[in-house]
Amino acid sequence: MQEIILVKYGEMALKGLNKSTFENVLVKNIKRRIKSLGRFEITRAQSTIYIKPLEDCADVNEAAERLKKVFGIAALCKAAVCEKTFDSIKDTALDYLSDCLSYAKTFKVTAKRADKSFPMKSPEICRELGGILLSEFSHLKVDVNNPEITVTVEIRDTNAYIHAENIKGAGGLPVGTSGKAMLLLSGGIDSPVAGYMLAKRGVHISAVHYVSPPYTSERARLKVEQLCEKLTGYCGSIAFFCVPFTEIQEEIRNNCPEEFFTIIMRRLMMEIAQRICEKEECLALVTGESVGQVASQTMNAIACTDAVCKIPVFRPLIGMDKTEIIEIARKIDTFDISIQPFEDCCTVFTPRHPKVRPLLSDVENAQNNFDFSALIDKAVSETEMKIFYVES
Ligand code: ATP
Ligand code: MG
């Protein structure tokens, strides 16, 4: 018996997008994701991608596990392949599903007949197969509304497919179909979630992180690298830029009024990120800010930060509560890394009384006490780059 994976991406995702570009990128992302799990043949037809193992050692279970994180996939399932005859469908269902039907109490059968030349209609397939399963597994009962197991028979072009699970996919659009953006990645809870959310819309994410040694430690940086690594499961490979930020922060402290420290620091972060965006052809910045969460995230403060930005700044968490953000952080498994207690450059030289509603003109005046352009150039030129590849 041959087991394969069926991947469905659904027509909704194709609206407004060039279908074949979308499919090509999705197939490429899938291939990259399961490359190390053995040889597979990947084909596509009728809005479905077929992933067939070509050798015994090809790990279908692990492949399905990894594909749950690939954006652009609406649903997937492991399925048994058989000939398009009712006898073969019946034998395959009895063999392939015997374990799960032994444990279940209730079930139903559904059939999808893409090949209309198949001699039995869908209700007839359901009735016949349902009757056979009931007589083979005498403990089973039919429950059409809320069955524990839904046995699905799909009659397609070349074969029939039997499966009993429909795994929800990660949804969204394939990473790489929406251009590139630069995520400002701290070690906190929010920014990894922001990166995940943009990747879900097909954006290929690069990440920039600012470090201020000796005020921030090597372990703090390693924590951010761990987050990057974790995000690759969803985002694909990530180019990670680590910017030395100590001198800039010291000059802010030495030259600017304390109440504006954080807001000036954030403006300089944005300026540096944009310089890296130019080189990397990123079209936007992404941050983990949400309105009112801290003093630098009031609408006035955000306006002062945005005043130095020439490209769009995406803030996918802008209207979310911390509890909602944490829920996603747990789902994508970044939460436990984020809560490790290491310092961030944002917590170095924090003002005792930050200006909550800063005026842009006041911030600009405060920043004009010192010309940061040479230090920005230096920080950009000393930025270190490292690529995190997706586990393949
Ligand atoms: P997070 O949980 O993402 O750290 P936060 O609630 O702690 O967010 P801030 O510290 O004000 O908020 O940071 C706001 C945003 O600025 C972060 O979401 C992130 O995008 C960016 N940011 C903060 N610190 C850094 C850093 N050291 N390097 C890169 N980006 C940063
Ligand atoms: Mg933070």
Coordinates of C-alpha atoms and ligand atoms in Angstrom, one line a residue:
M1 CA 0.0 0.0 0.0
Q2 CA 1.3 3.4 -1.0
E3 CA 0.9 6.3 1.4
I4 CA 1.3 9.9 0.2
I5 CA 0.6 13.4 1.4
L6 CA -2.1 15.5 -0.2
V7 CA -1.7 19.2 0.2
K8 CA -4.6 21.6 -0.5
Y9 CA -4.2 25.3 -0.9
G10 CA -7.8 26.3 -1.7
E11 CA -9.0 28.7 -4.3
M12 CA -9.4 31.6 -1.9
A13 CA -5.7 32.1 -1.6
L14 CA -5.4 32.4 -5.3
K15 CA -7.6 35.4 -5.8
G16 CA -5.7 38.3 -7.2
L17 CA -2.5 36.4 -7.4
N18 CA -0.9 34.8 -10.4
K19 CA -1.8 31.2 -9.8
S20 CA 1.3 29.6 -11.3
T21 CA 3.7 31.9 -9.5
F22 CA 1.9 31.1 -6.3
E23 CA 2.1 27.3 -7.0
N24 CA 5.7 27.4 -8.1
V25 CA 6.8 29.2 -4.9
L26 CA 4.7 26.9 -2.7
V27 CA 6.2 23.8 -4.3
K28 CA 9.7 25.2 -4.0
N29 CA 9.1 25.9 -0.3
I30 CA 7.7 22.4 0.3
K31 CA 10.7 20.8 -1.4
R32 CA 13.2 22.8 0.7
R33 CA 11.3 21.9 3.8
I34 CA 11.4 18.1 3.3
K35 CA 14.6 17.7 1.4
S36 CA 16.5 15.9 4.2
L37 CA 13.6 13.4 4.9
G38 CA 14.3 11.2 1.8
R39 CA 13.4 11.2 -1.9
F40 CA 9.8 12.4 -2.7
E41 CA 8.1 13.1 -6.0
I42 CA 6.1 16.3 -5.9
T43 CA 3.4 16.8 -8.5
R44 CA 0.3 19.0 -8.7
A45 CA -3.2 18.8 -10.2
Q46 CA -6.6 20.3 -9.4
S47 CA -5.5 22.7 -6.7
T48 CA -3.8 19.8 -4.9
I49 CA -0.1 19.0 -4.5
Y50 CA 0.8 15.3 -4.3
I51 CA 3.8 14.3 -2.3
K52 CA 4.8 10.7 -2.9
P53 CA 7.7 9.0 -1.2
L54 CA 10.1 7.3 -3.6
E55 CA 11.9 5.2 -1.1
D56 CA 11.0 3.2 2.0
C57 CA 13.1 5.4 4.3
A58 CA 11.4 8.7 3.2
D59 CA 9.7 9.9 6.4
V60 CA 6.1 10.7 5.5
N61 CA 5.1 11.4 9.1
E62 CA 7.8 14.0 9.7
A63 CA 7.2 15.5 6.3
A64 CA 3.5 16.1 7.3
E65 CA 4.6 17.5 10.6
R66 CA 6.9 20.1 8.9
L67 CA 4.3 21.0 6.3
K68 CA 2.0 22.1 9.0
K69 CA 4.2 25.2 9.3
V70 CA 4.4 26.0 5.6
F71 CA 2.3 29.1 4.7
G72 CA 0.1 28.8 1.7
I73 CA -1.2 25.4 2.7
A74 CA -4.9 25.4 3.8
A75 CA -5.1 21.7 4.7
L76 CA -3.1 18.5 4.3
C77 CA -3.6 14.9 5.0
K78 CA -1.8 11.6 4.7
A79 CA -3.7 9.3 2.4
A80 CA -3.5 5.8 1.0
V81 CA -3.5 5.5 -2.8
C82 CA -5.5 2.8 -4.6
E83 CA -7.0 1.9 -7.9
K84 CA -10.3 3.4 -9.0
T85 CA -12.5 0.4 -8.3
F86 CA -14.8 -0.1 -5.4
D87 CA -13.1 -3.4 -4.4
S88 CA -9.7 -1.7 -4.2
I89 CA -11.2 1.3 -2.2
K90 CA -12.9 -1.1 0.2
D91 CA -9.7 -3.3 0.7
T92 CA -7.5 -0.2 1.1
A93 CA -9.9 1.5 3.6
L94 CA -10.0 -1.7 5.7
D95 CA -6.3 -2.1 5.7
Y96 CA -5.1 1.5 6.0
L97 CA -7.7 2.6 8.6
S98 CA -8.0 -0.5 10.7
D99 CA -6.0 1.0 13.6
C100 CA -7.9 4.2 13.9
L101 CA -11.3 2.5 13.4
S102 CA -10.5 0.0 16.1
Y103 CA -10.1 2.8 18.7
A104 CA -12.9 5.1 17.5
K105 CA -16.5 4.8 18.6
T106 CA -18.2 6.8 15.9
F107 CA -17.5 7.6 12.2
K108 CA -18.9 8.7 9.0
V109 CA -17.9 8.3 5.3
T110 CA -17.7 11.1 2.8
A111 CA -16.8 10.8 -0.8
K112 CA -15.6 13.4 -3.4
R113 CA -15.9 12.4 -7.0
A114 CA -13.7 14.7 -9.1
D115 CA -13.7 12.0 -11.8
K116 CA -17.4 11.9 -12.8
S117 CA -16.9 8.9 -14.9
F118 CA -16.5 6.7 -11.8
P119 CA -19.6 4.4 -12.0
M120 CA -20.8 5.0 -8.4
K121 CA -22.1 8.3 -7.2
S122 CA -20.8 9.8 -3.9
P123 CA -23.8 8.9 -1.8
E124 CA -23.6 5.3 -3.0
I125 CA -19.9 5.1 -2.2
C126 CA -20.6 6.4 1.3
R127 CA -23.5 4.0 1.8
E128 CA -21.6 0.9 0.6
L129 CA -18.3 1.6 2.3
G130 CA -20.1 2.6 5.5
G131 CA -22.0 -0.7 5.6
I132 CA -18.8 -2.7 5.1
L133 CA -17.0 -0.8 7.9
L134 CA -19.9 -1.3 10.2
S135 CA -19.9 -5.0 9.7
E136 CA -16.1 -5.3 10.1
F137 CA -15.9 -3.1 13.2
S138 CA -19.0 -4.1 15.1
H139 CA -18.4 -1.6 18.0
L140 CA -18.6 1.3 15.6
K141 CA -21.6 3.6 15.2
V142 CA -22.4 6.1 12.5
D143 CA -22.6 9.7 13.6
V144 CA -23.0 12.1 10.7
N145 CA -23.0 15.3 12.8
N146 CA -20.0 14.8 15.1
P147 CA -18.1 11.7 14.2
E148 CA -14.7 10.9 15.8
I149 CA -13.4 9.8 12.4
T150 CA -14.4 11.0 9.0
V151 CA -13.3 8.4 6.4
T152 CA -12.8 10.3 3.1
V153 CA -12.7 8.7 -0.3
E154 CA -11.5 11.0 -3.1
I155 CA -11.8 9.8 -6.7
R156 CA -9.4 11.8 -8.7
D157 CA -7.8 11.6 -12.2
T158 CA -5.5 8.7 -12.0
N159 CA -6.3 7.1 -8.6
A160 CA -8.5 7.0 -5.6
Y161 CA -7.3 8.2 -2.2
I162 CA -8.5 7.2 1.3
H163 CA -7.8 9.2 4.4
A164 CA -9.2 9.8 7.8
E165 CA -7.6 13.0 9.0
N166 CA -7.7 16.5 7.7
I167 CA -4.9 18.5 9.2
K168 CA -5.4 22.3 9.3
G169 CA -2.5 24.0 7.5
A170 CA -0.8 27.2 8.4
G171 CA -2.9 29.2 5.9
G172 CA -1.8 32.5 4.4
L173 CA 0.4 32.8 1.3
P174 CA 3.7 31.1 0.4
V175 CA 6.7 32.9 1.8
G176 CA 8.3 34.8 -1.1
T177 CA 5.2 35.8 -3.0
S178 CA 4.9 39.2 -1.3
G179 CA 8.5 40.6 -1.4
K180 CA 10.9 41.2 1.4
A181 CA 10.7 43.1 4.7
M182 CA 13.0 43.8 7.6
L183 CA 11.8 42.8 11.1
L184 CA 13.2 44.7 14.1
L185 CA 13.7 41.7 16.3
S186 CA 14.3 42.1 20.0
G187 CA 14.4 39.2 22.4
G188 CA 10.9 40.1 23.7
I189 CA 7.6 38.3 23.2
D190 CA 6.1 40.7 20.6
S191 CA 8.5 41.0 17.7
P192 CA 8.8 37.3 16.8
V193 CA 5.0 37.2 16.6
A194 CA 5.1 40.2 14.3
G195 CA 7.6 38.4 12.0
Y196 CA 5.4 35.3 12.0
M197 CA 2.4 37.4 11.0
L198 CA 4.0 39.1 8.0
A199 CA 5.5 35.8 6.8
K200 CA 2.0 34.4 6.9
R201 CA 1.1 37.0 4.3
G202 CA 3.9 35.7 2.0
V203 CA 6.5 38.2 3.1
H204 CA 10.1 37.0 3.2
I205 CA 11.5 38.2 6.5
S206 CA 15.0 39.4 7.3
A207 CA 15.8 40.5 10.8
V208 CA 17.8 43.3 12.4
H209 CA 18.9 43.3 16.1
Y210 CA 20.7 46.0 18.0
V211 CA 23.2 45.1 20.7
S212 CA 24.9 47.3 23.2
P213 CA 27.8 45.5 24.8
P214 CA 28.8 45.6 27.6
Y215 CA 25.3 46.8 28.7
T216 CA 23.8 43.8 26.9
S217 CA 25.3 40.4 27.1
E218 CA 26.4 37.8 24.6
R219 CA 23.6 35.5 26.0
A220 CA 21.0 38.2 25.2
R221 CA 22.2 38.1 21.6
L222 CA 22.2 34.3 21.5
K223 CA 18.6 34.3 22.7
V224 CA 17.6 36.4 19.7
E225 CA 19.5 34.0 17.4
Q226 CA 17.5 31.2 19.0
L227 CA 14.3 33.1 18.2
C228 CA 15.5 33.5 14.6
E229 CA 16.1 29.8 14.3
K230 CA 12.7 29.0 15.7
L231 CA 11.1 31.4 13.2
T232 CA 12.7 29.7 10.2
G233 CA 10.2 26.9 10.6
Y234 CA 7.5 29.3 9.4
C235 CA 9.5 32.1 7.7
G236 CA 12.1 30.0 5.7
S237 CA 15.7 31.2 5.8
I238 CA 16.3 34.4 7.6
A239 CA 19.2 36.8 7.0
F240 CA 20.0 38.2 10.5
F241 CA 21.8 41.5 10.9
C242 CA 23.4 42.4 14.3
V243 CA 24.0 46.1 14.7
P244 CA 26.5 47.4 17.3
F245 CA 24.5 50.1 19.1
T246 CA 26.6 51.0 22.2
E247 CA 28.2 54.2 20.9
I248 CA 25.0 55.6 19.6
Q249 CA 23.2 54.9 22.9
E250 CA 26.1 56.5 24.9
E251 CA 26.0 59.7 22.7
I252 CA 22.2 59.9 23.2
R253 CA 22.8 59.7 27.0
N254 CA 25.6 62.3 26.9
N255 CA 23.9 64.8 24.6
C256 CA 20.1 64.5 24.7
P257 CA 17.5 65.3 27.3
E258 CA 16.7 62.2 29.3
E259 CA 12.9 62.3 28.7
F260 CA 13.6 61.8 25.0
F261 CA 16.2 59.0 25.2
T262 CA 14.0 56.2 24.1
I263 CA 12.2 58.0 21.3
I264 CA 15.5 59.2 19.8
M265 CA 16.9 55.7 20.2
R266 CA 14.0 54.3 18.3
R267 CA 14.3 56.9 15.5
L268 CA 18.0 56.0 15.1
M269 CA 17.1 52.3 15.0
M270 CA 14.7 53.0 12.2
E271 CA 17.3 55.0 10.3
I272 CA 19.8 52.1 10.5
A273 CA 17.2 49.5 9.6
Q274 CA 16.3 51.5 6.5
R275 CA 20.0 51.7 5.4
I276 CA 20.2 47.8 5.6
C277 CA 16.8 47.6 3.8
E278 CA 18.3 49.5 0.8
K279 CA 21.1 47.0 0.5
E280 CA 18.8 44.0 1.0
E281 CA 16.0 45.3 -1.2
C282 CA 13.5 45.1 1.7
L283 CA 10.3 47.1 1.0
A284 CA 9.1 47.7 4.5
L285 CA 10.0 47.6 8.2
V286 CA 8.1 45.4 10.7
T287 CA 7.9 45.9 14.5
G288 CA 6.1 44.3 17.4
E289 CA 4.6 47.5 18.7
S290 CA 1.0 47.8 19.9
V291 CA -0.7 51.0 20.8
G292 CA -0.2 52.1 24.4
Q293 CA 1.8 49.1 25.5
V294 CA 4.7 51.3 26.7
A295 CA 5.6 55.0 26.6
S296 CA 7.3 54.7 23.2
Q297 CA 4.2 53.1 21.7
T298 CA 1.7 55.9 22.3
M299 CA 0.3 57.3 19.0
N300 CA 2.4 60.5 19.5
A301 CA 5.6 58.5 20.1
I302 CA 4.9 56.3 17.1
A303 CA 4.3 59.5 14.9
C304 CA 7.7 60.8 16.1
T305 CA 9.4 57.5 15.2
D306 CA 7.6 57.2 11.8
A307 CA 8.8 60.7 10.9
V308 CA 12.2 59.4 10.0
C309 CA 10.8 56.4 8.0
K310 CA 10.7 56.7 4.2
I311 CA 9.3 53.2 3.7
P312 CA 6.2 51.7 5.3
V313 CA 6.4 50.4 8.8
F314 CA 4.1 47.4 9.4
R315 CA 3.0 46.8 13.0
P316 CA 0.8 43.7 12.8
L317 CA 0.2 43.6 16.5
I318 CA -0.9 47.2 16.7
G319 CA -4.5 46.5 18.0
M320 CA -3.8 43.4 20.0
D321 CA -3.7 42.8 23.7
K322 CA -0.7 41.2 25.3
T323 CA -2.7 38.1 26.1
E324 CA -3.6 37.7 22.5
I325 CA 0.0 38.1 21.5
I326 CA 1.1 35.6 24.1
E327 CA -1.4 33.1 22.7
I328 CA 0.3 33.2 19.3
A329 CA 3.8 33.2 20.8
R330 CA 2.9 29.9 22.5
K331 CA 1.4 28.5 19.4
I332 CA 4.6 29.2 17.4
D333 CA 6.8 28.1 20.3
T334 CA 8.7 31.3 20.7
F335 CA 7.2 32.2 24.1
D336 CA 9.6 30.1 26.3
I337 CA 12.6 31.5 24.5
S338 CA 11.3 35.1 24.8
I339 CA 10.7 35.0 28.6
Q340 CA 14.3 34.0 29.4
P341 CA 15.4 37.0 31.5
F342 CA 18.1 38.8 29.4
E343 CA 18.5 42.5 29.0
D344 CA 17.7 44.4 25.7
C345 CA 19.3 47.6 24.5
C346 CA 15.9 49.2 25.0
T347 CA 16.2 48.8 28.7
V348 CA 19.7 50.4 28.8
F349 CA 19.6 54.1 29.9
T350 CA 15.8 54.1 30.1
P351 CA 14.5 57.5 31.2
R352 CA 12.9 57.7 34.7
H353 CA 10.1 59.9 33.2
P354 CA 9.8 59.3 29.5
K355 CA 7.7 61.8 27.5
V356 CA 4.5 60.0 26.9
R357 CA 3.1 62.5 24.3
P358 CA 6.2 63.8 22.7
L359 CA 5.9 66.6 20.0
L360 CA 7.9 65.9 16.9
S361 CA 9.5 69.4 16.9
D362 CA 10.7 68.9 20.5
V363 CA 12.1 65.5 19.6
E364 CA 13.9 66.9 16.6
N365 CA 15.4 69.7 18.7
A366 CA 16.5 67.3 21.3
Q367 CA 18.1 65.1 18.7
N368 CA 19.9 68.0 17.0
N369 CA 22.2 68.5 19.9
F370 CA 24.4 65.9 18.3
D371 CA 25.1 64.8 14.7
F372 CA 24.5 61.1 14.6
S373 CA 25.2 60.6 10.9
A374 CA 28.8 59.4 11.2
L375 CA 27.9 57.0 14.0
I376 CA 25.0 55.7 11.9
D377 CA 27.5 55.0 9.0
K378 CA 29.8 53.3 11.4
A379 CA 27.1 51.1 12.9
V380 CA 25.9 50.1 9.4
S381 CA 29.4 49.3 8.3
E382 CA 30.2 47.2 11.4
T383 CA 26.9 45.3 11.2
E384 CA 27.4 41.5 11.2
M385 CA 25.3 39.3 9.0
K386 CA 24.5 35.6 9.5
I387 CA 22.0 33.5 7.7
F388 CA 19.7 31.1 9.5
Y389 CA 18.6 28.3 7.2
V390 CA 15.4 26.4 7.7
E391 CA 15.8 22.9 9.0
S392 CA 15.6 20.9 5.8
Ligands
ATP1 P1 9.2 43.1 22.2 O1 8.4 42.1 23.0 O2 9.1 42.7 20.7 O3 10.6 43.3 22.6 P2 8.3 45.4 23.6 O4 6.9 45.4 24.0 O5 9.4 45.0 24.6 O6 8.5 44.5 22.3 P3 9.9 47.7 22.9 O7 11.0 47.3 23.7 O8 9.4 49.1 23.1 O9 8.6 46.8 23.1 O10 10.2 47.5 21.4 C1 9.2 47.8 20.4 C2 9.7 47.2 19.1 O11 11.0 47.7 18.8 C3 9.9 45.7 19.3 O12 8.7 45.0 19.1 C4 10.9 45.4 18.2 O13 10.3 45.4 16.9 C5 11.8 46.6 18.2 N1 13.0 46.4 19.1 C6 13.1 46.7 20.4 N2 14.3 46.4 20.9 C7 15.0 45.9 19.8 C8 16.4 45.4 19.5 N3 17.3 45.4 20.5 N4 16.7 45.1 18.3 C9 15.8 45.2 17.3 N5 14.5 45.6 17.4 C10 14.1 46.0 18.7
MG2 MG 11.4 44.6 24.0

